[in-house]
JSON list of C-alpha atoms in Angstrom, two decimals:
[
{"chain": "A", "resi": 1, "resn": "MET", "atom": "CA", "xyz": [0.00, 0.00, 0.00]},
{"chain": "A", "resi": 2, "resn": "GLU", "atom": "CA", "xyz": [1.20, 3.55, -0.66]},
{"chain": "A", "resi": 3, "resn": "ARG", "atom": "CA", "xyz": [0.54, 6.52, 1.59]},
{"chain": "A", "resi": 4, "resn": "GLU", "atom": "CA", "xyz": [-0.20, 10.05, 0.36]},
{"chain": "A", "resi": 5, "resn": "ASP", "atom": "CA", "xyz": [3.37, 11.13, 1.10]},
{"chain": "A", "resi": 6, "resn": "GLY", "atom": "CA", "xyz": [4.68, 8.48, -1.31]},
{"chain": "A", "resi": 7, "resn": "GLU", "atom": "CA", "xyz": [6.08, 6.09, 1.30]},
{"chain": "A", "resi": 8, "resn": "CYS", "atom": "CA", "xyz": [5.21, 2.41, 0.96]},
{"chain": "A", "resi": 9, "resn": "ILE", "atom": "CA", "xyz": [4.20, -0.01, 3.67]},
{"chain": "A", "resi": 10, "resn": "VAL", "atom": "CA", "xyz": [4.88, -3.51, 2.41]},
{"chain": "A", "resi": 11, "resn": "VAL", "atom": "CA", "xyz": [2.46, -6.10, 3.77]},
{"chain": "A", "resi": 12, "resn": "TYR", "atom": "CA", "xyz": [2.74, -9.82, 3.09]},
{"chain": "A", "resi": 13, "resn": "TRP", "atom": "CA", "xyz": [1.17, -12.98, 4.43]},
{"chain": "A", "resi": 14, "resn": "ASP", "atom": "CA", "xyz": [3.35, -15.85, 3.21]},
{"chain": "A", "resi": 15, "resn": "ASN", "atom": "CA", "xyz": [6.81, -16.49, 1.79]},
{"chain": "A", "resi": 16, "resn": "SER", "atom": "CA", "xyz": [5.53, -16.63, -1.75]},
{"chain": "A", "resi": 17, "resn": "THR", "atom": "CA", "xyz": [4.01, -13.17, -1.44]},
{"chain": "A", "resi": 18, "resn": "TYR", "atom": "CA", "xyz": [7.16, -11.84, 0.19]},
{"chain": "A", "resi": 19, "resn": "ASN", "atom": "CA", "xyz": [9.30, -13.09, -2.69]},
{"chain": "A", "resi": 20, "resn": "SER", "atom": "CA", "xyz": [7.05, -11.27, -5.13]},
{"chain": "A", "resi": 21, "resn": "LEU", "atom": "CA", "xyz": [7.60, -8.05, -3.16]},
{"chain": "A", "resi": 22, "resn": "LYS", "atom": "CA", "xyz": [11.38, -8.11, -3.45]},
{"chain": "A", "resi": 23, "resn": "SER", "atom": "CA", "xyz": [11.14, -5.89, -6.50]},
{"chain": "A", "resi": 24, "resn": "VAL", "atom": "CA", "xyz": [9.35, -3.28, -4.40]},
{"chain": "A", "resi": 25, "resn": "LEU", "atom": "CA", "xyz": [12.20, -3.24, -1.89]},
{"chain": "A", "resi": 26, "resn": "SER", "atom": "CA", "xyz": [14.76, -2.62, -4.61]},
{"chain": "A", "resi": 27, "resn": "SER", "atom": "CA", "xyz": [12.74, -0.30, -6.85]},
{"chain": "A", "resi": 28, "resn": "GLY", "atom": "CA", "xyz": [13.67, 2.91, -5.07]},
{"chain": "A", "resi": 29, "resn": "ASN", "atom": "CA", "xyz": [10.32, 3.29, -3.33]},
{"chain": "A", "resi": 30, "resn": "ARG", "atom": "CA", "xyz": [10.46, 4.80, 0.14]},
{"chain": "A", "resi": 31, "resn": "VAL", "atom": "CA", "xyz": [9.58, 1.80, 2.24]},
{"chain": "A", "resi": 32, "resn": "SER", "atom": "CA", "xyz": [8.66, 2.80, 5.78]},
{"chain": "A", "resi": 33, "resn": "ALA", "atom": "CA", "xyz": [7.74, -0.65, 7.09]},
{"chain": "A", "resi": 34, "resn": "VAL", "atom": "CA", "xyz": [7.70, -4.31, 6.16]},
{"chain": "A", "resi": 35, "resn": "VAL", "atom": "CA", "xyz": [5.11, -6.27, 8.10]},
{"chain": "A", "resi": 36, "resn": "LYS", "atom": "CA", "xyz": [3.47, -9.67, 8.02]},
{"chain": "A", "resi": 37, "resn": "VAL", "atom": "CA", "xyz": [-0.21, -10.40, 8.47]},
{"chain": "A", "resi": 38, "resn": "VAL", "atom": "CA", "xyz": [-0.71, -13.53, 10.58]},
{"chain": "A", "resi": 39, "resn": "ASP", "atom": "CA", "xyz": [-3.75, -15.59, 11.50]},
{"chain": "A", "resi": 40, "resn": "GLY", "atom": "CA", "xyz": [-6.43, -13.51, 13.13]},
{"chain": "A", "resi": 41, "resn": "GLY", "atom": "CA", "xyz": [-5.55, -10.41, 11.14]},
{"chain": "A", "resi": 42, "resn": "SER", "atom": "CA", "xyz": [-2.87, -9.11, 13.51]},
{"chain": "A", "resi": 43, "resn": "ILE", "atom": "CA", "xyz": [0.26, -7.55, 12.10]},
{"chain": "A", "resi": 44, "resn": "ILE", "atom": "CA", "xyz": [3.75, -8.27, 13.36]},
{"chain": "A", "resi": 45, "resn": "GLY", "atom": "CA", "xyz": [7.15, -6.98, 12.34]},
{"chain": "A", "resi": 46, "resn": "VAL", "atom": "CA", "xyz": [9.39, -9.56, 10.73]},
{"chain": "A", "resi": 47, "resn": "SER", "atom": "CA", "xyz": [13.13, -9.48, 11.43]},
{"chain": "A", "resi": 48, "resn": "ALA", "atom": "CA", "xyz": [12.67, -5.76, 11.98]},
{"chain": "A", "resi": 49, "resn": "GLU", "atom": "CA", "xyz": [16.34, -4.99, 12.66]},
{"chain": "A", "resi": 50, "resn": "ARG", "atom": "CA", "xyz": [17.59, -7.02, 9.70]},
{"chain": "A", "resi": 51, "resn": "LEU", "atom": "CA", "xyz": [15.00, -5.65, 7.29]},
{"chain": "A", "resi": 52, "resn": "ALA", "atom": "CA", "xyz": [15.64, -2.11, 8.46]},
{"chain": "A", "resi": 53, "resn": "ARG", "atom": "CA", "xyz": [19.32, -2.52, 7.72]},
{"chain": "A", "resi": 54, "resn": "ILE", "atom": "CA", "xyz": [18.63, -3.99, 4.30]},
{"chain": "A", "resi": 55, "resn": "ILE", "atom": "CA", "xyz": [16.21, -1.24, 3.34]},
{"chain": "A", "resi": 56, "resn": "ASP", "atom": "CA", "xyz": [18.39, 1.48, 4.84]},
{"chain": "A", "resi": 57, "resn": "THR", "atom": "CA", "xyz": [21.39, 0.17, 2.91]},
{"chain": "A", "resi": 58, "resn": "LYS", "atom": "CA", "xyz": [19.43, 0.11, -0.33]},
{"chain": "A", "resi": 59, "resn": "LYS", "atom": "CA", "xyz": [18.17, 3.64, 0.21]},
{"chain": "A", "resi": 60, "resn": "THR", "atom": "CA", "xyz": [21.57, 4.95, 1.21]},
{"chain": "A", "resi": 61, "resn": "SER", "atom": "CA", "xyz": [23.28, 3.24, -1.71]},
{"chain": "A", "resi": 62, "resn": "THR", "atom": "CA", "xyz": [20.76, 4.79, -4.10]},
{"chain": "A", "resi": 63, "resn": "LEU", "atom": "CA", "xyz": [21.28, 8.22, -2.60]},
{"chain": "A", "resi": 64, "resn": "LEU", "atom": "CA", "xyz": [25.05, 7.87, -2.68]},
{"chain": "A", "resi": 65, "resn": "ASP", "atom": "CA", "xyz": [24.82, 6.96, -6.37]},
{"chain": "A", "resi": 66, "resn": "LYS", "atom": "CA", "xyz": [22.77, 10.09, -6.96]},
{"chain": "A", "resi": 67, "resn": "ASN", "atom": "CA", "xyz": [25.25, 12.17, -4.98]},
{"chain": "A", "resi": 68, "resn": "ARG", "atom": "CA", "xyz": [28.04, 11.07, -7.30]},
{"chain": "A", "resi": 69, "resn": "LYS", "atom": "CA", "xyz": [26.16, 13.02, -9.98]},
{"chain": "A", "resi": 70, "resn": "LEU", "atom": "CA", "xyz": [25.43, 16.15, -8.00]},
{"chain": "A", "resi": 71, "resn": "SER", "atom": "CA", "xyz": [23.27, 18.82, -9.56]},
{"chain": "A", "resi": 72, "resn": "SER", "atom": "CA", "xyz": [24.41, 22.42, -9.65]},
{"chain": "A", "resi": 73, "resn": "SER", "atom": "CA", "xyz": [22.00, 23.24, -6.81]},
{"chain": "A", "resi": 74, "resn": "ASP", "atom": "CA", "xyz": [23.45, 20.37, -4.75]},
{"chain": "A", "resi": 75, "resn": "LEU", "atom": "CA", "xyz": [26.97, 21.67, -5.31]},
{"chain": "A", "resi": 76, "resn": "GLN", "atom": "CA", "xyz": [25.92, 25.16, -4.27]},
{"chain": "A", "resi": 77, "resn": "ALA", "atom": "CA", "xyz": [24.25, 23.77, -1.16]},
{"chain": "A", "resi": 78, "resn": "ILE", "atom": "CA", "xyz": [27.28, 21.69, -0.21]},
{"chain": "A", "resi": 79, "resn": "ASN", "atom": "CA", "xyz": [29.47, 24.75, -0.68]},
{"chain": "A", "resi": 80, "resn": "VAL", "atom": "CA", "xyz": [27.32, 26.64, 1.85]},
{"chain": "A", "resi": 81, "resn": "TYR", "atom": "CA", "xyz": [27.37, 23.70, 4.27]},
{"chain": "A", "resi": 82, "resn": "GLU", "atom": "CA", "xyz": [31.15, 23.38, 4.04]},
{"chain": "A", "resi": 83, "resn": "LYS", "atom": "CA", "xyz": [31.70, 27.09, 4.64]},
{"chain": "A", "resi": 84, "resn": "THR", "atom": "CA", "xyz": [29.46, 26.89, 7.70]},
{"chain": "A", "resi": 85, "resn": "ILE", "atom": "CA", "xyz": [31.24, 23.78, 8.97]},
{"chain": "A", "resi": 86, "resn": "LYS", "atom": "CA", "xyz": [34.67, 25.39, 8.53]},
{"chain": "A", "resi": 87, "resn": "TYR", "atom": "CA", "xyz": [33.46, 28.56, 10.25]},
{"chain": "A", "resi": 88, "resn": "PHE", "atom": "CA", "xyz": [32.42, 26.66, 13.36]},
{"chain": "A", "resi": 89, "resn": "ASN", "atom": "CA", "xyz": [35.38, 24.28, 13.39]},
{"chain": "A", "resi": 90, "resn": "PRO", "atom": "CA", "xyz": [38.37, 25.47, 11.33]},
{"chain": "A", "resi": 91, "resn": "LYS", "atom": "CA", "xyz": [40.49, 22.61, 12.72]},
{"chain": "A", "resi": 92, "resn": "LEU", "atom": "CA", "xyz": [38.69, 20.02, 10.57]},
{"chain": "A", "resi": 93, "resn": "THR", "atom": "CA", "xyz": [40.54, 18.64, 7.56]},
{"chain": "A", "resi": 94, "resn": "SER", "atom": "CA", "xyz": [39.10, 19.10, 4.08]},
{"chain": "A", "resi": 95, "resn": "ALA", "atom": "CA", "xyz": [38.30, 15.38, 3.98]},
{"chain": "A", "resi": 96, "resn": "GLU", "atom": "CA", "xyz": [36.40, 15.59, 7.27]},
{"chain": "A", "resi": 97, "resn": "VAL", "atom": "CA", "xyz": [34.47, 18.63, 6.10]},
{"chain": "A", "resi": 98, "resn": "ARG", "atom": "CA", "xyz": [33.49, 16.89, 2.87]},
{"chain": "A", "resi": 99, "resn": "LYS", "atom": "CA", "xyz": [32.49, 13.71, 4.73]},
{"chain": "A", "resi": 100, "resn": "ILE", "atom": "CA", "xyz": [30.30, 15.70, 7.11]},
{"chain": "A", "resi": 101, "resn": "SER", "atom": "CA", "xyz": [28.64, 17.78, 4.38]},
{"chain": "A", "resi": 102, "resn": "SER", "atom": "CA", "xyz": [27.99, 14.81, 2.09]},
{"chain": "A", "resi": 103, "resn": "SER", "atom": "CA", "xyz": [26.64, 12.73, 4.99]},
{"chain": "A", "resi": 104, "resn": "ILE", "atom": "CA", "xyz": [24.29, 15.55, 5.95]},
{"chain": "A", "resi": 105, "resn": "LEU", "atom": "CA", "xyz": [22.99, 15.75, 2.38]},
{"chain": "A", "resi": 106, "resn": "THR", "atom": "CA", "xyz": [22.59, 11.97, 2.10]},
{"chain": "A", "resi": 107, "resn": "TYR", "atom": "CA", "xyz": [20.86, 11.29, 5.41]},
{"chain": "A", "resi": 108, "resn": "SER", "atom": "CA", "xyz": [18.72, 14.43, 5.28]},
{"chain": "A", "resi": 109, "resn": "ARG", "atom": "CA", "xyz": [17.28, 13.17, 2.02]},
{"chain": "A", "resi": 110, "resn": "LEU", "atom": "CA", "xyz": [16.90, 9.70, 3.45]},
{"chain": "A", "resi": 111, "resn": "HIS", "atom": "CA", "xyz": [14.90, 10.95, 6.44]},
{"chain": "A", "resi": 112, "resn": "ASN", "atom": "CA", "xyz": [13.18, 13.83, 4.65]},
{"chain": "A", "resi": 113, "resn": "VAL", "atom": "CA", "xyz": [14.68, 16.58, 6.79]},
{"chain": "A", "resi": 114, "resn": "ASP", "atom": "CA", "xyz": [15.90, 19.93, 5.48]},
{"chain": "A", "resi": 115, "resn": "PRO", "atom": "CA", "xyz": [19.72, 19.58, 5.42]},
{"chain": "A", "resi": 116, "resn": "ARG", "atom": "CA", "xyz": [20.05, 23.23, 6.42]},
{"chain": "A", "resi": 117, "resn": "LEU", "atom": "CA", "xyz": [18.21, 22.42, 9.64]},
{"chain": "A", "resi": 118, "resn": "VAL", "atom": "CA", "xyz": [20.60, 19.53, 10.29]},
{"chain": "A", "resi": 119, "resn": "VAL", "atom": "CA", "xyz": [23.57, 21.84, 9.71]},
{"chain": "A", "resi": 120, "resn": "ALA", "atom": "CA", "xyz": [22.11, 24.33, 12.20]},
{"chain": "A", "resi": 121, "resn": "VAL", "atom": "CA", "xyz": [21.41, 21.64, 14.80]},
{"chain": "A", "resi": 122, "resn": "ILE", "atom": "CA", "xyz": [24.92, 20.19, 14.64]},
{"chain": "A", "resi": 123, "resn": "ALA", "atom": "CA", "xyz": [26.51, 23.65, 14.71]},
{"chain": "A", "resi": 124, "resn": "VAL", "atom": "CA", "xyz": [24.69, 24.53, 17.93]},
{"chain": "A", "resi": 125, "resn": "GLU", "atom": "CA", "xyz": [25.07, 21.07, 19.44]},
{"chain": "A", "resi": 126, "resn": "SER", "atom": "CA", "xyz": [28.81, 20.60, 18.97]},
{"chain": "A", "resi": 127, "resn": "ASP", "atom": "CA", "xyz": [30.39, 23.34, 16.83]},
{"chain": "A", "resi": 128, "resn": "PHE", "atom": "CA", "xyz": [31.07, 20.44, 14.44]},
{"chain": "A", "resi": 129, "resn": "LYS", "atom": "CA", "xyz": [33.52, 18.86, 16.86]},
{"chain": "A", "resi": 130, "resn": "ILE", "atom": "CA", "xyz": [33.61, 15.18, 15.93]},
{"chain": "A", "resi": 131, "resn": "ASP", "atom": "CA", "xyz": [34.72, 14.01, 19.38]},
{"chain": "A", "resi": 132, "resn": "ALA", "atom": "CA", "xyz": [32.54, 16.41, 21.40]},
{"chain": "A", "resi": 133, "resn": "ARG", "atom": "CA", "xyz": [31.21, 15.05, 24.68]},
{"chain": "A", "resi": 134, "resn": "SER", "atom": "CA", "xyz": [28.90, 16.89, 27.06]},
{"chain": "A", "resi": 135, "resn": "VAL", "atom": "CA", "xyz": [28.91, 16.71, 30.86]},
{"chain": "A", "resi": 136, "resn": "LYS", "atom": "CA", "xyz": [25.72, 14.65, 30.56]},
{"chain": "A", "resi": 137, "resn": "GLY", "atom": "CA", "xyz": [27.45, 12.13, 28.29]},
{"chain": "A", "resi": 138, "resn": "ALA", "atom": "CA", "xyz": [26.09, 13.19, 24.89]},
{"chain": "A", "resi": 139, "resn": "VAL", "atom": "CA", "xyz": [28.48, 12.18, 22.12]},
{"chain": "A", "resi": 140, "resn": "GLY", "atom": "CA", "xyz": [29.66, 13.46, 18.76]},
{"chain": "A", "resi": 141, "resn": "LEU", "atom": "CA", "xyz": [28.43, 15.90, 16.15]},
{"chain": "A", "resi": 142, "resn": "GLY", "atom": "CA", "xyz": [24.73, 15.68, 16.96]},
{"chain": "A", "resi": 143, "resn": "GLN", "atom": "CA", "xyz": [25.35, 15.10, 20.69]},
{"chain": "A", "resi": 144, "resn": "LEU", "atom": "CA", "xyz": [23.49, 11.81, 20.83]},
{"chain": "A", "resi": 145, "resn": "MET", "atom": "CA", "xyz": [22.96, 10.31, 24.27]},
{"chain": "A", "resi": 146, "resn": "PRO", "atom": "CA", "xyz": [24.31, 6.74, 24.49]},
{"chain": "A", "resi": 147, "resn": "GLN", "atom": "CA", "xyz": [20.85, 5.25, 24.99]},
{"chain": "A", "resi": 148, "resn": "THR", "atom": "CA", "xyz": [19.49, 7.20, 22.01]},
{"chain": "A", "resi": 149, "resn": "ALA", "atom": "CA", "xyz": [22.37, 6.06, 19.80]},
{"chain": "A", "resi": 150, "resn": "LYS", "atom": "CA", "xyz": [21.79, 2.48, 20.95]},
{"chain": "A", "resi": 151, "resn": "SER", "atom": "CA", "xyz": [18.08, 2.63, 20.11]},
{"chain": "A", "resi": 152, "resn": "LEU", "atom": "CA", "xyz": [18.95, 4.03, 16.67]},
{"chain": "A", "resi": 153, "resn": "LYS", "atom": "CA", "xyz": [21.62, 1.35, 16.21]},
{"chain": "A", "resi": 154, "resn": "VAL", "atom": "CA", "xyz": [24.38, 3.83, 15.38]},
{"chain": "A", "resi": 155, "resn": "ASN", "atom": "CA", "xyz": [27.93, 4.33, 16.64]},
{"chain": "A", "resi": 156, "resn": "PRO", "atom": "CA", "xyz": [27.97, 8.02, 17.66]},
{"chain": "A", "resi": 157, "resn": "HIS", "atom": "CA", "xyz": [31.76, 8.15, 17.40]},
{"chain": "A", "resi": 158, "resn": "ILE", "atom": "CA", "xyz": [31.67, 7.59, 13.62]},
{"chain": "A", "resi": 159, "resn": "ILE", "atom": "CA", "xyz": [30.87, 10.66, 11.51]},
{"chain": "A", "resi": 160, "resn": "GLU", "atom": "CA", "xyz": [28.41, 9.05, 9.10]},
{"chain": "A", "resi": 161, "resn": "GLU", "atom": "CA", "xyz": [26.60, 7.06, 11.79]},
{"chain": "A", "resi": 162, "resn": "ASN", "atom": "CA", "xyz": [26.31, 10.02, 14.13]},
{"chain": "A", "resi": 163, "resn": "ILE", "atom": "CA", "xyz": [24.77, 12.11, 11.36]},
{"chain": "A", "resi": 164, "resn": "ARG", "atom": "CA", "xyz": [22.47, 9.25, 10.42]},
{"chain": "A", "resi": 165, "resn": "GLY", "atom": "CA", "xyz": [21.33, 9.03, 14.03]},
{"chain": "A", "resi": 166, "resn": "THR", "atom": "CA", "xyz": [20.99, 12.80, 14.32]},
{"chain": "A", "resi": 167, "resn": "THR", "atom": "CA", "xyz": [18.76, 13.12, 11.25]},
{"chain": "A", "resi": 168, "resn": "SER", "atom": "CA", "xyz": [16.75, 10.04, 12.19]},
{"chain": "A", "resi": 169, "resn": "TYR", "atom": "CA", "xyz": [16.08, 11.33, 15.72]},
{"chain": "A", "resi": 170, "resn": "LEU", "atom": "CA", "xyz": [15.30, 14.81, 14.42]},
{"chain": "A", "resi": 171, "resn": "ARG", "atom": "CA", "xyz": [12.75, 13.31, 12.02]},
{"chain": "A", "resi": 172, "resn": "PHE", "atom": "CA", "xyz": [11.27, 11.33, 14.93]},
{"chain": "A", "resi": 173, "resn": "CYS", "atom": "CA", "xyz": [10.89, 14.55, 16.93]},
{"chain": "A", "resi": 174, "resn": "MET", "atom": "CA", "xyz": [9.29, 16.31, 13.96]},
{"chain": "A", "resi": 175, "resn": "GLU", "atom": "CA", "xyz": [6.80, 13.48, 13.50]},
{"chain": "A", "resi": 176, "resn": "GLN", "atom": "CA", "xyz": [5.53, 14.03, 17.05]},
{"chain": "A", "resi": 177, "resn": "TRP", "atom": "CA", "xyz": [4.40, 17.56, 16.19]},
{"chain": "A", "resi": 178, "resn": "LYS", "atom": "CA", "xyz": [3.59, 17.45, 12.48]},
{"chain": "A", "resi": 179, "resn": "LYS", "atom": "CA", "xyz": [-0.08, 18.24, 13.15]},
{"chain": "A", "resi": 180, "resn": "TYR", "atom": "CA", "xyz": [1.08, 21.76, 14.02]},
{"chain": "A", "resi": 181, "resn": "PRO", "atom": "CA", "xyz": [2.71, 22.79, 10.70]},
{"chain": "A", "resi": 182, "resn": "TYR", "atom": "CA", "xyz": [3.89, 26.22, 11.82]},
{"chain": "A", "resi": 183, "resn": "LEU", "atom": "CA", "xyz": [5.29, 24.92, 15.10]},
{"chain": "A", "resi": 184, "resn": "THR", "atom": "CA", "xyz": [6.72, 21.58, 13.97]},
{"chain": "A", "resi": 185, "resn": "VAL", "atom": "CA", "xyz": [10.34, 22.72, 13.72]},
{"chain": "A", "resi": 186, "resn": "PRO", "atom": "CA", "xyz": [10.64, 24.70, 16.99]},
{"chain": "A", "resi": 187, "resn": "LEU", "atom": "CA", "xyz": [8.78, 22.00, 18.93]},
{"chain": "A", "resi": 188, "resn": "ALA", "atom": "CA", "xyz": [10.96, 19.30, 17.36]},
{"chain": "A", "resi": 189, "resn": "LEU", "atom": "CA", "xyz": [14.08, 21.24, 18.33]},
{"chain": "A", "resi": 190, "resn": "ALA", "atom": "CA", "xyz": [12.81, 21.58, 21.89]},
{"chain": "A", "resi": 191, "resn": "ALA", "atom": "CA", "xyz": [12.17, 17.83, 21.94]},
{"chain": "A", "resi": 192, "resn": "TYR", "atom": "CA", "xyz": [15.63, 17.13, 20.53]},
{"chain": "A", "resi": 193, "resn": "ASN", "atom": "CA", "xyz": [17.15, 19.19, 23.34]},
{"chain": "A", "resi": 194, "resn": "ALA", "atom": "CA", "xyz": [14.93, 18.44, 26.33]},
{"chain": "A", "resi": 195, "resn": "GLY", "atom": "CA", "xyz": [13.25, 15.23, 25.23]},
{"chain": "A", "resi": 196, "resn": "PRO", "atom": "CA", "xyz": [9.80, 14.63, 23.70]},
{"chain": "A", "resi": 197, "resn": "ALA", "atom": "CA", "xyz": [8.31, 13.91, 27.14]},
{"chain": "A", "resi": 198, "resn": "ALA", "atom": "CA", "xyz": [9.24, 17.38, 28.40]},
{"chain": "A", "resi": 199, "resn": "VAL", "atom": "CA", "xyz": [7.59, 19.07, 25.42]},
{"chain": "A", "resi": 200, "resn": "ALA", "atom": "CA", "xyz": [4.46, 16.96, 25.84]},
{"chain": "A", "resi": 201, "resn": "LYS", "atom": "CA", "xyz": [4.35, 17.66, 29.58]},
{"chain": "A", "resi": 202, "resn": "HIS", "atom": "CA", "xyz": [4.48, 21.44, 29.11]},
{"chain": "A", "resi": 203, "resn": "GLY", "atom": "CA", "xyz": [2.35, 21.49, 25.96]},
{"chain": "A", "resi": 204, "resn": "GLY", "atom": "CA", "xyz": [5.05, 23.35, 24.07]},
{"chain": "A", "resi": 205, "resn": "ILE", "atom": "CA", "xyz": [8.62, 24.53, 24.49]},
{"chain": "A", "resi": 206, "resn": "PRO", "atom": "CA", "xyz": [9.55, 23.82, 28.13]},
{"chain": "A", "resi": 207, "resn": "PRO", "atom": "CA", "xyz": [10.29, 26.81, 30.40]},
{"chain": "A", "resi": 208, "resn": "TYR", "atom": "CA", "xyz": [13.97, 25.90, 30.61]},
{"chain": "A", "resi": 209, "resn": "TYR", "atom": "CA", "xyz": [16.47, 28.62, 29.73]},
{"chain": "A", "resi": 210, "resn": "GLU", "atom": "CA", "xyz": [18.80, 26.12, 28.05]},
{"chain": "A", "resi": 211, "resn": "THR", "atom": "CA", "xyz": [16.06, 24.73, 25.81]},
{"chain": "A", "resi": 212, "resn": "GLN", "atom": "CA", "xyz": [14.54, 28.10, 24.94]},
{"chain": "A", "resi": 213, "resn": "ASN", "atom": "CA", "xyz": [17.96, 29.52, 24.11]},
{"chain": "A", "resi": 214, "resn": "TYR", "atom": "CA", "xyz": [18.78, 26.39, 22.09]},
{"chain": "A", "resi": 215, "resn": "VAL", "atom": "CA", "xyz": [15.66, 26.73, 19.96]},
{"chain": "A", "resi": 216, "resn": "ILE", "atom": "CA", "xyz": [16.36, 30.41, 19.32]},
{"chain": "A", "resi": 217, "resn": "ARG", "atom": "CA", "xyz": [19.98, 29.76, 18.32]},
{"chain": "A", "resi": 218, "resn": "VAL", "atom": "CA", "xyz": [19.14, 26.89, 15.96]},
{"chain": "A", "resi": 219, "resn": "MET", "atom": "CA", "xyz": [16.21, 28.74, 14.37]},
{"chain": "A", "resi": 220, "resn": "ASP", "atom": "CA", "xyz": [18.36, 31.85, 13.91]},
{"chain": "A", "resi": 221, "resn": "LEU", "atom": "CA", "xyz": [21.14, 29.93, 12.14]},
{"chain": "A", "resi": 222, "resn": "TYR", "atom": "CA", "xyz": [18.59, 27.94, 10.14]},
{"chain": "A", "resi": 223, "resn": "ALA", "atom": "CA", "xyz": [16.99, 31.19, 8.92]},
{"chain": "A", "resi": 224, "resn": "LYS", "atom": "CA", "xyz": [20.40, 32.52, 7.88]},
{"chain": "A", "resi": 225, "resn": "LEU", "atom": "CA", "xyz": [21.19, 29.33, 5.96]},
{"chain": "A", "resi": 226, "resn": "CYS", "atom": "CA", "xyz": [17.79, 29.48, 4.24]},
{"chain": "A", "resi": 227, "resn": "SER", "atom": "CA", "xyz": [18.49, 33.03, 3.09]},
{"chain": "A", "resi": 228, "resn": "LYS", "atom": "CA", "xyz": [21.69, 32.03, 1.26]}
]
């Protein structure tokens, strides 16, 4: 079945049907879930971790292939990202800067998040310091907490995986508040910083100075990046 946003949910009920759906998994469709219908009409996930890795690998490989043939607009965007990255952390090597910028482009597309927002989040979170660690234990570029990184199945110490986890978690936070179109981004940022539970508890951006300042800083940089 296909949702209005173009993502596919693959449903099957026996091995024969699943085999016939392999073409769907490799056709470039955005597959958000693969589930099996069992007796009684209930739906269960099947090898969720393994299937997620397979689908994620296929998606990422497709995107990386596309990135090898970057459009002029992509090149302009990457140029802006790299200048921003160098501004915040001039100690990075050219190779590190390129790896960060290309990973942001790839995983932002994968998770349907504006890459400029990801750039802004990472800039405020860590100043693009690859080995950044907070007093609370948050790790890497996107300052992922160990338990969050574990749930996302990423190694936060590796550039590409940290960015994959960052964009994935940011998309998760945005999904919680998508019914409020004009508030989705600031509420998602507040959730990224203080946790979704805190935002839900207060019915909006929590009254914490750190979180309120965080949202303002990210939104300000995001607006500047959008104006370029």
